[in-house]
Amino acid sequence: MSAASSVTAHRVAVIGGGPAGLMAAEVLARGGVRVDLFDAMPSVGRKFLLAGVGGMNITHAEARPAFLSRYGKRQAELTELLQDFDADALRAWIHELGIDTFVGTSGRVFPTDMKAAPLLRAWLRRLRELGVAIHTRSRWLGWNADGSLRIAGIDGEQAVSADACLLALGGGSWPRLGSDGAWTSLLQERGIQVTALKPSNCGFETAGWSEHLRNRFAGAPLKNVALALPNQPARIGEFVLTERGVEGSLIYAFSAAIRDTIETEGRAVVHLDLLPQTPLAKLQQALARPRGKQSLAKHLHRQTSLEGVKAALLRELAAPEAFAEPASLAPWIKELPLTLVRPRPLDEAISSAGGVRFEDLNAQLMLKTMPGVFCAGEMLDWEAPTGGYLLTACFASGRAAAKGLLAWLGDRSDICH
Ligand SMILES: Cc1cc2nc3c(=O)[nH]c(=O)nc-3n(C[C@H](O)[C@H](O)[C@H](O)COP(=O)(O)OP(=O)(O)OC[C@H]3O[C@@H](n4cnc5c(N)ncnc54)[C@H](O)[C@@H]3O)c2cc1C
């Protein structure tokens, strides 16, 4: 008996209508089960829609080994999940929804119109056609003693019986969009260990900027700078100086390492190269030229093009004595130490690290101690930088968990019949 025909009579609950839950619902409905999807919010896909506001970066076109390396400590687990649904498969799936994609100069992949809303609309239409019943304003509160699901809606609480359930509750960032991390205690009550949710792809604070820097340059972007951490290759990119520290894509790329270093050592020192295209010797030579009556700021600008927020950051972070002799500023420009002392709070982060540990799940993403309960998406304990890696893994894990669930139901039907 095929999995699809053996599971037809089953009813499955998907909790959470983000990319992972919606993808799971699609696979489950195609697999022939009745799918009820519950979401606490008045509409589904809110974080997905927000991700589309600045340009929906849905995946990345870089070569597979580089792509997989973005999942850091969880590369092995994510490699398994992405086996069946990688960046190319994700793009093909989007194209099937009638949405075209393109690869940006950095390798990031976007829908042609850069937006999430048309994609979500087309997707929800497809899910309706597949018979998925979406119940919004329906908050999952855990399980009743008989194993049924506690769902609180506008008319009060109901007990929902399902043959299996798939949790896709998201992480803990931007809680006003629905993923508030409240599920962690619901699973802990059932004896599941959950790694604490922590900010990922987040900004960091310094011990405090000078008033001058904060007042004049908070909000200013530092473009074309390189950032390096010990034992990590430097990367060139950009970030923004904030009231309390720094944020932006170059910082996010290192956020896991910076956060972990702060956790163990109390602070993390990153090194900035303010002029990554200019070799140190050339810089020293340029700065050693006579400056005549020019102010140091003008000399710096004339000889190196440093000005504005970059020059102000140099003034803030380089040793005061280095300014006595311009040429001695060159090493500071190439390796400016920036000490970061704490990440910004989880609710401001793009995503979260932590969650359900892979050690507590089987290869099909079912909780080992709770047969019939599957987990997917950002609520699993992995993290990745921005660049489309987050959404790709959410989609892929939603599919993997749904396939695992169908197989599990299929096996049980075979036993029952
Ligand atoms: C500002 C911003 C920009 C981003 N940009 C990008 C980007 O460009 N590219 C990228 O790859 N990623 C991006 N991301 C990250 C990406 O959006 C998330 O990783 C992804 O949405 C996570 O999907 P998910 O399905 O696991 O969870 P979510 O999308 O968080 O969905 C979880 C759902 O579960 C529901 N839920 C939670 N608890 C309950 C409960 N108890 N009962 C019922 N329902 C519940 C929530 O309401 C929510 O709808 C961005 C995130 C943010 C905040």
Short mmCIF file of C-alpha atoms in Angstrom, two decimals, residues 107-381:
data_model
loop_
_atom_site.label_atom_id
_atom_site.label_comp_id
_atom_site.label_asym_id
_atom_site.label_seq_id
_atom_site.Cartn_x
_atom_site.Cartn_y
_atom_site.Cartn_z
CA GLY A 107 24.45 35.91 -5.54
CA ARG A 108 21.33 36.52 -3.46
CA VAL A 109 18.12 35.31 -5.10
CA PHE A 110 14.98 37.47 -5.15
CA PRO A 111 11.51 37.26 -6.69
CA THR A 112 11.52 39.54 -9.75
CA ASP A 113 9.39 42.17 -8.04
CA MET A 114 11.40 41.76 -4.76
CA LYS A 115 8.12 41.31 -2.84
CA ALA A 116 6.75 38.55 -0.63
CA ALA A 117 3.04 39.41 -0.87
CA PRO A 118 2.34 38.16 -4.44
CA LEU A 119 4.16 34.91 -3.65
CA LEU A 120 2.21 34.40 -0.43
CA ARG A 121 -1.09 35.18 -2.17
CA ALA A 122 -0.43 32.63 -4.93
CA TRP A 123 0.69 30.09 -2.35
CA LEU A 124 -2.39 30.49 -0.15
CA ARG A 125 -4.59 30.10 -3.25
CA ARG A 126 -2.81 26.82 -3.99
CA LEU A 127 -3.22 25.62 -0.40
CA ARG A 128 -6.94 26.38 -0.48
CA GLU A 129 -7.26 24.41 -3.71
CA LEU A 130 -5.47 21.51 -2.03
CA GLY A 131 -8.09 21.62 0.74
CA VAL A 132 -5.90 22.94 3.58
CA ALA A 133 -8.13 24.50 6.24
CA ILE A 134 -6.43 27.56 7.74
CA HIS A 135 -7.63 28.64 11.19
CA THR A 136 -6.27 32.03 12.22
CA ARG A 137 -6.60 33.61 15.70
CA SER A 138 -6.12 30.07 16.98
CA ARG A 139 -3.40 29.79 19.59
CA TRP A 140 -1.99 26.41 20.50
CA LEU A 141 -1.65 26.05 24.28
CA GLY A 142 -0.23 22.54 24.55
CA TRP A 143 -1.88 19.17 25.02
CA ASN A 144 -4.82 17.90 27.07
CA ALA A 145 -4.40 14.78 29.19
CA ASP A 146 -5.99 12.67 26.41
CA GLY A 147 -3.38 13.87 23.90
CA SER A 148 -5.70 16.25 22.06
CA LEU A 149 -4.40 19.72 21.19
CA ARG A 150 -5.51 22.74 23.21
CA ILE A 151 -6.46 25.47 20.74
CA ALA A 152 -7.70 28.85 22.02
CA GLY A 153 -9.76 30.83 19.52
CA ILE A 154 -12.04 33.85 19.73
CA ASP A 155 -14.90 31.62 20.98
CA GLY A 156 -12.82 30.02 23.72
CA GLU A 157 -10.74 26.89 23.95
CA GLN A 158 -11.39 23.71 21.99
CA ALA A 159 -9.77 20.28 22.04
CA VAL A 160 -8.56 19.24 18.61
CA SER A 161 -7.86 15.59 17.97
CA ALA A 162 -5.35 14.78 15.26
CA ASP A 163 -3.49 11.65 14.22
CA ALA A 164 -0.26 13.60 14.22
CA CYS A 165 0.84 17.19 14.56
CA LEU A 166 3.57 19.28 13.07
CA LEU A 167 4.87 22.24 15.04
CA ALA A 168 6.33 25.14 13.02
CA LEU A 169 6.16 27.87 15.63
CA GLY A 170 9.15 29.98 14.60
CA GLY A 171 11.91 31.43 16.76
CA GLY A 172 11.74 34.31 19.21
CA SER A 173 12.59 37.44 17.24
CA TRP A 174 10.01 40.11 16.34
CA PRO A 175 7.39 38.54 18.68
CA ARG A 176 4.68 40.96 17.55
CA LEU A 177 4.60 39.04 14.25
CA GLY A 178 3.48 35.89 16.06
CA SER A 179 6.60 33.86 16.83
CA ASP A 180 6.98 34.73 20.49
CA GLY A 181 8.86 31.65 21.67
CA ALA A 182 6.09 30.84 24.20
CA TRP A 183 6.17 27.28 22.86
CA THR A 184 9.49 26.61 24.60
CA SER A 185 7.84 26.15 28.00
CA LEU A 186 5.06 23.99 26.47
CA LEU A 187 7.68 21.52 25.20
CA GLN A 188 9.79 21.75 28.35
CA GLU A 189 6.72 20.74 30.37
CA ARG A 190 6.70 17.54 28.28
CA GLY A 191 10.34 16.84 29.15
CA ILE A 192 11.81 18.14 25.89
CA GLN A 193 15.04 20.07 26.39
CA VAL A 194 15.03 23.30 24.44
CA THR A 195 18.22 25.29 23.92
CA ALA A 196 17.54 28.85 25.08
CA LEU A 197 16.55 31.18 22.23
CA LYS A 198 19.21 33.81 21.57
CA PRO A 199 19.49 36.70 19.14
CA SER A 200 21.04 35.87 15.78
CA ASN A 201 21.62 38.27 12.89
CA CYS A 202 21.49 41.01 15.46
CA GLY A 203 23.17 44.29 16.30
CA PHE A 204 25.71 44.64 19.12
CA GLU A 205 26.47 47.30 21.70
CA THR A 206 29.80 48.84 22.62
CA ALA A 207 30.60 49.96 26.16
CA GLY A 208 29.39 53.38 24.95
CA TRP A 209 30.19 55.82 22.14
CA SER A 210 31.43 59.31 22.89
CA GLU A 211 28.69 61.91 22.80
CA HIS A 212 30.23 63.44 19.67
CA LEU A 213 30.18 60.18 17.72
CA ARG A 214 26.67 59.30 18.86
CA ASN A 215 25.19 62.71 18.17
CA ARG A 216 26.86 63.23 14.80
CA PHE A 217 27.04 59.75 13.34
CA ALA A 218 24.37 57.41 14.79
CA GLY A 219 22.56 56.02 11.75
CA ALA A 220 25.51 56.59 9.39
CA PRO A 221 26.51 53.67 7.14
CA LEU A 222 30.11 52.49 6.89
CA LYS A 223 30.42 51.16 3.36
CA ASN A 224 33.19 49.05 1.89
CA VAL A 225 34.90 48.03 5.12
CA ALA A 226 36.35 44.66 6.06
CA LEU A 227 35.63 42.96 9.37
CA ALA A 228 37.70 40.19 10.90
CA LEU A 229 37.48 38.04 14.00
CA PRO A 230 40.29 35.81 15.26
CA ASN A 231 40.35 32.49 13.34
CA GLN A 232 37.78 33.66 10.80
CA PRO A 233 38.38 34.91 7.28
CA ALA A 234 37.72 38.65 6.92
CA ARG A 235 34.71 39.79 4.90
CA ILE A 236 34.08 43.02 3.08
CA GLY A 237 30.67 44.65 3.40
CA GLU A 238 28.85 47.39 5.19
CA PHE A 239 27.23 48.15 8.51
CA VAL A 240 25.58 51.02 10.32
CA LEU A 241 26.72 52.86 13.41
CA THR A 242 23.83 52.95 15.90
CA GLU A 243 23.13 54.92 19.09
CA ARG A 244 24.69 52.15 21.15
CA GLY A 245 26.84 50.17 18.78
CA VAL A 246 26.67 48.61 15.34
CA GLU A 247 24.25 46.66 13.15
CA GLY A 248 23.84 45.62 9.52
CA SER A 249 24.70 42.81 7.13
CA LEU A 250 28.46 42.68 7.78
CA ILE A 251 27.84 42.46 11.53
CA TYR A 252 25.08 39.86 11.03
CA ALA A 253 27.48 37.68 9.03
CA PHE A 254 29.60 37.34 12.18
CA SER A 255 26.81 37.55 14.75
CA ALA A 256 26.98 33.94 15.94
CA ALA A 257 30.73 34.13 16.59
CA ILE A 258 30.51 37.58 18.21
CA ARG A 259 27.61 36.50 20.45
CA ASP A 260 29.34 33.28 21.50
CA THR A 261 32.61 35.09 22.25
CA ILE A 262 30.79 37.64 24.41
CA GLU A 263 29.06 34.78 26.20
CA THR A 264 32.34 33.06 27.08
CA GLU A 265 34.72 36.02 27.42
CA GLY A 266 32.46 38.89 28.38
CA ARG A 267 33.36 40.86 25.24
CA ALA A 268 34.38 40.37 21.62
CA VAL A 269 37.00 42.42 19.80
CA VAL A 270 36.46 42.64 16.04
CA HIS A 271 38.97 44.31 13.74
CA LEU A 272 37.89 46.74 11.06
CA ASP A 273 39.80 47.58 7.93
CA LEU A 274 38.48 50.99 6.92
CA LEU A 275 40.24 50.91 3.53
CA PRO A 276 40.35 47.24 2.50
CA GLN A 277 41.55 47.96 -1.04
CA THR A 278 44.63 49.95 0.08
CA PRO A 279 47.69 48.00 1.27
CA LEU A 280 49.27 49.07 4.57
CA ALA A 281 52.60 50.15 2.99
CA LYS A 282 50.85 52.39 0.47
CA LEU A 283 48.82 53.96 3.25
CA GLN A 284 51.92 54.58 5.36
CA GLN A 285 53.65 56.16 2.39
CA ALA A 286 50.70 58.43 1.65
CA LEU A 287 50.28 59.55 5.24
CA ALA A 288 54.04 60.23 5.61
CA ARG A 289 53.87 62.93 2.91
CA PRO A 290 54.36 66.43 4.30
CA ARG A 291 51.05 67.92 5.33
CA GLY A 292 52.18 71.54 5.55
CA LYS A 293 49.58 73.70 7.20
CA GLN A 294 46.73 71.27 6.55
CA SER A 295 44.72 70.02 9.50
CA LEU A 296 45.13 66.32 10.24
CA ALA A 297 41.55 65.66 9.13
CA LYS A 298 42.20 67.31 5.76
CA HIS A 299 45.53 65.48 5.36
CA LEU A 300 43.82 62.16 6.10
CA HIS A 301 41.12 62.91 3.57
CA ARG A 302 43.55 64.16 0.89
CA GLN A 303 45.94 61.25 1.22
CA THR A 304 43.58 58.36 1.98
CA SER A 305 40.02 59.58 1.20
CA LEU A 306 38.99 58.84 4.81
CA GLU A 307 36.28 61.20 6.00
CA GLY A 308 32.90 61.38 7.72
CA VAL A 309 31.91 58.43 9.89
CA LYS A 310 35.02 56.41 9.02
CA ALA A 311 37.33 59.23 10.12
CA ALA A 312 35.21 59.77 13.23
CA LEU A 313 35.42 56.09 14.15
CA LEU A 314 39.18 56.16 13.69
CA ARG A 315 39.34 59.16 16.03
CA GLU A 316 37.12 57.29 18.54
CA LEU A 317 38.98 53.98 18.57
CA ALA A 318 42.65 54.56 17.69
CA ALA A 319 45.14 55.30 20.48
CA PRO A 320 45.34 59.11 21.01
CA GLU A 321 49.14 59.09 20.60
CA ALA A 322 48.83 57.70 17.05
CA PHE A 323 47.43 61.06 15.93
CA ALA A 324 50.75 62.81 16.74
CA GLU A 325 52.35 61.23 13.66
CA PRO A 326 50.01 60.65 10.67
CA ALA A 327 51.94 57.66 9.27
CA SER A 328 51.44 55.81 12.53
CA LEU A 329 47.67 55.92 11.90
CA ALA A 330 48.03 53.52 8.97
CA PRO A 331 48.02 50.29 11.07
CA TRP A 332 44.97 51.57 12.97
CA ILE A 333 43.13 52.25 9.72
CA LYS A 334 43.89 48.69 8.56
CA GLU A 335 43.14 47.01 11.89
CA LEU A 336 40.91 49.14 14.06
CA PRO A 337 39.83 47.22 17.18
CA LEU A 338 36.15 47.53 18.05
CA THR A 339 35.05 46.03 21.35
CA LEU A 340 31.48 44.73 21.55
CA VAL A 341 29.99 43.92 24.92
CA ARG A 342 26.44 42.69 24.37
CA PRO A 343 23.99 41.71 21.62
CA ARG A 344 20.84 43.77 21.11
CA PRO A 345 17.71 42.09 22.55
CA LEU A 346 16.16 39.04 20.90
CA ASP A 347 12.98 40.85 19.91
CA GLU A 348 15.00 43.17 17.62
CA ALA A 349 17.01 40.41 15.94
CA ILE A 350 16.32 39.17 12.41
CA SER A 351 16.28 35.59 13.66
CA SER A 352 17.03 33.45 16.68
CA ALA A 353 19.48 30.71 17.51
CA GLY A 354 18.54 27.88 19.87
CA GLY A 355 15.36 25.82 19.96
CA VAL A 356 14.52 22.13 19.69
CA ARG A 357 17.76 20.14 19.61
CA PHE A 358 18.40 17.81 16.68
CA GLU A 359 19.53 15.23 19.25
CA ASP A 360 15.90 15.04 20.45
CA LEU A 361 14.55 14.47 16.93
CA ASN A 362 14.81 11.47 14.67
CA ALA A 363 15.93 11.82 11.04
CA GLN A 364 12.32 12.59 10.04
CA LEU A 365 12.17 15.49 12.55
CA MET A 366 9.83 13.66 14.93
CA LEU A 367 10.41 14.17 18.65
CA LYS A 368 11.93 10.91 19.86
CA THR A 369 9.95 10.95 23.10
CA MET A 370 6.67 12.17 21.56
CA PRO A 371 5.70 9.90 18.65
CA GLY A 372 3.54 11.74 16.13
CA VAL A 373 4.87 15.21 17.00
CA PHE A 374 7.12 16.71 14.30
CA CYS A 375 9.00 20.04 14.34
CA ALA A 376 10.25 22.31 11.56
CA GLY A 377 11.56 25.77 10.73
CA GLU A 378 13.30 28.33 12.88
CA MET A 379 12.14 26.65 16.09
CA LEU A 380 14.84 24.03 15.49
CA ASP A 381 18.29 24.64 16.96
#
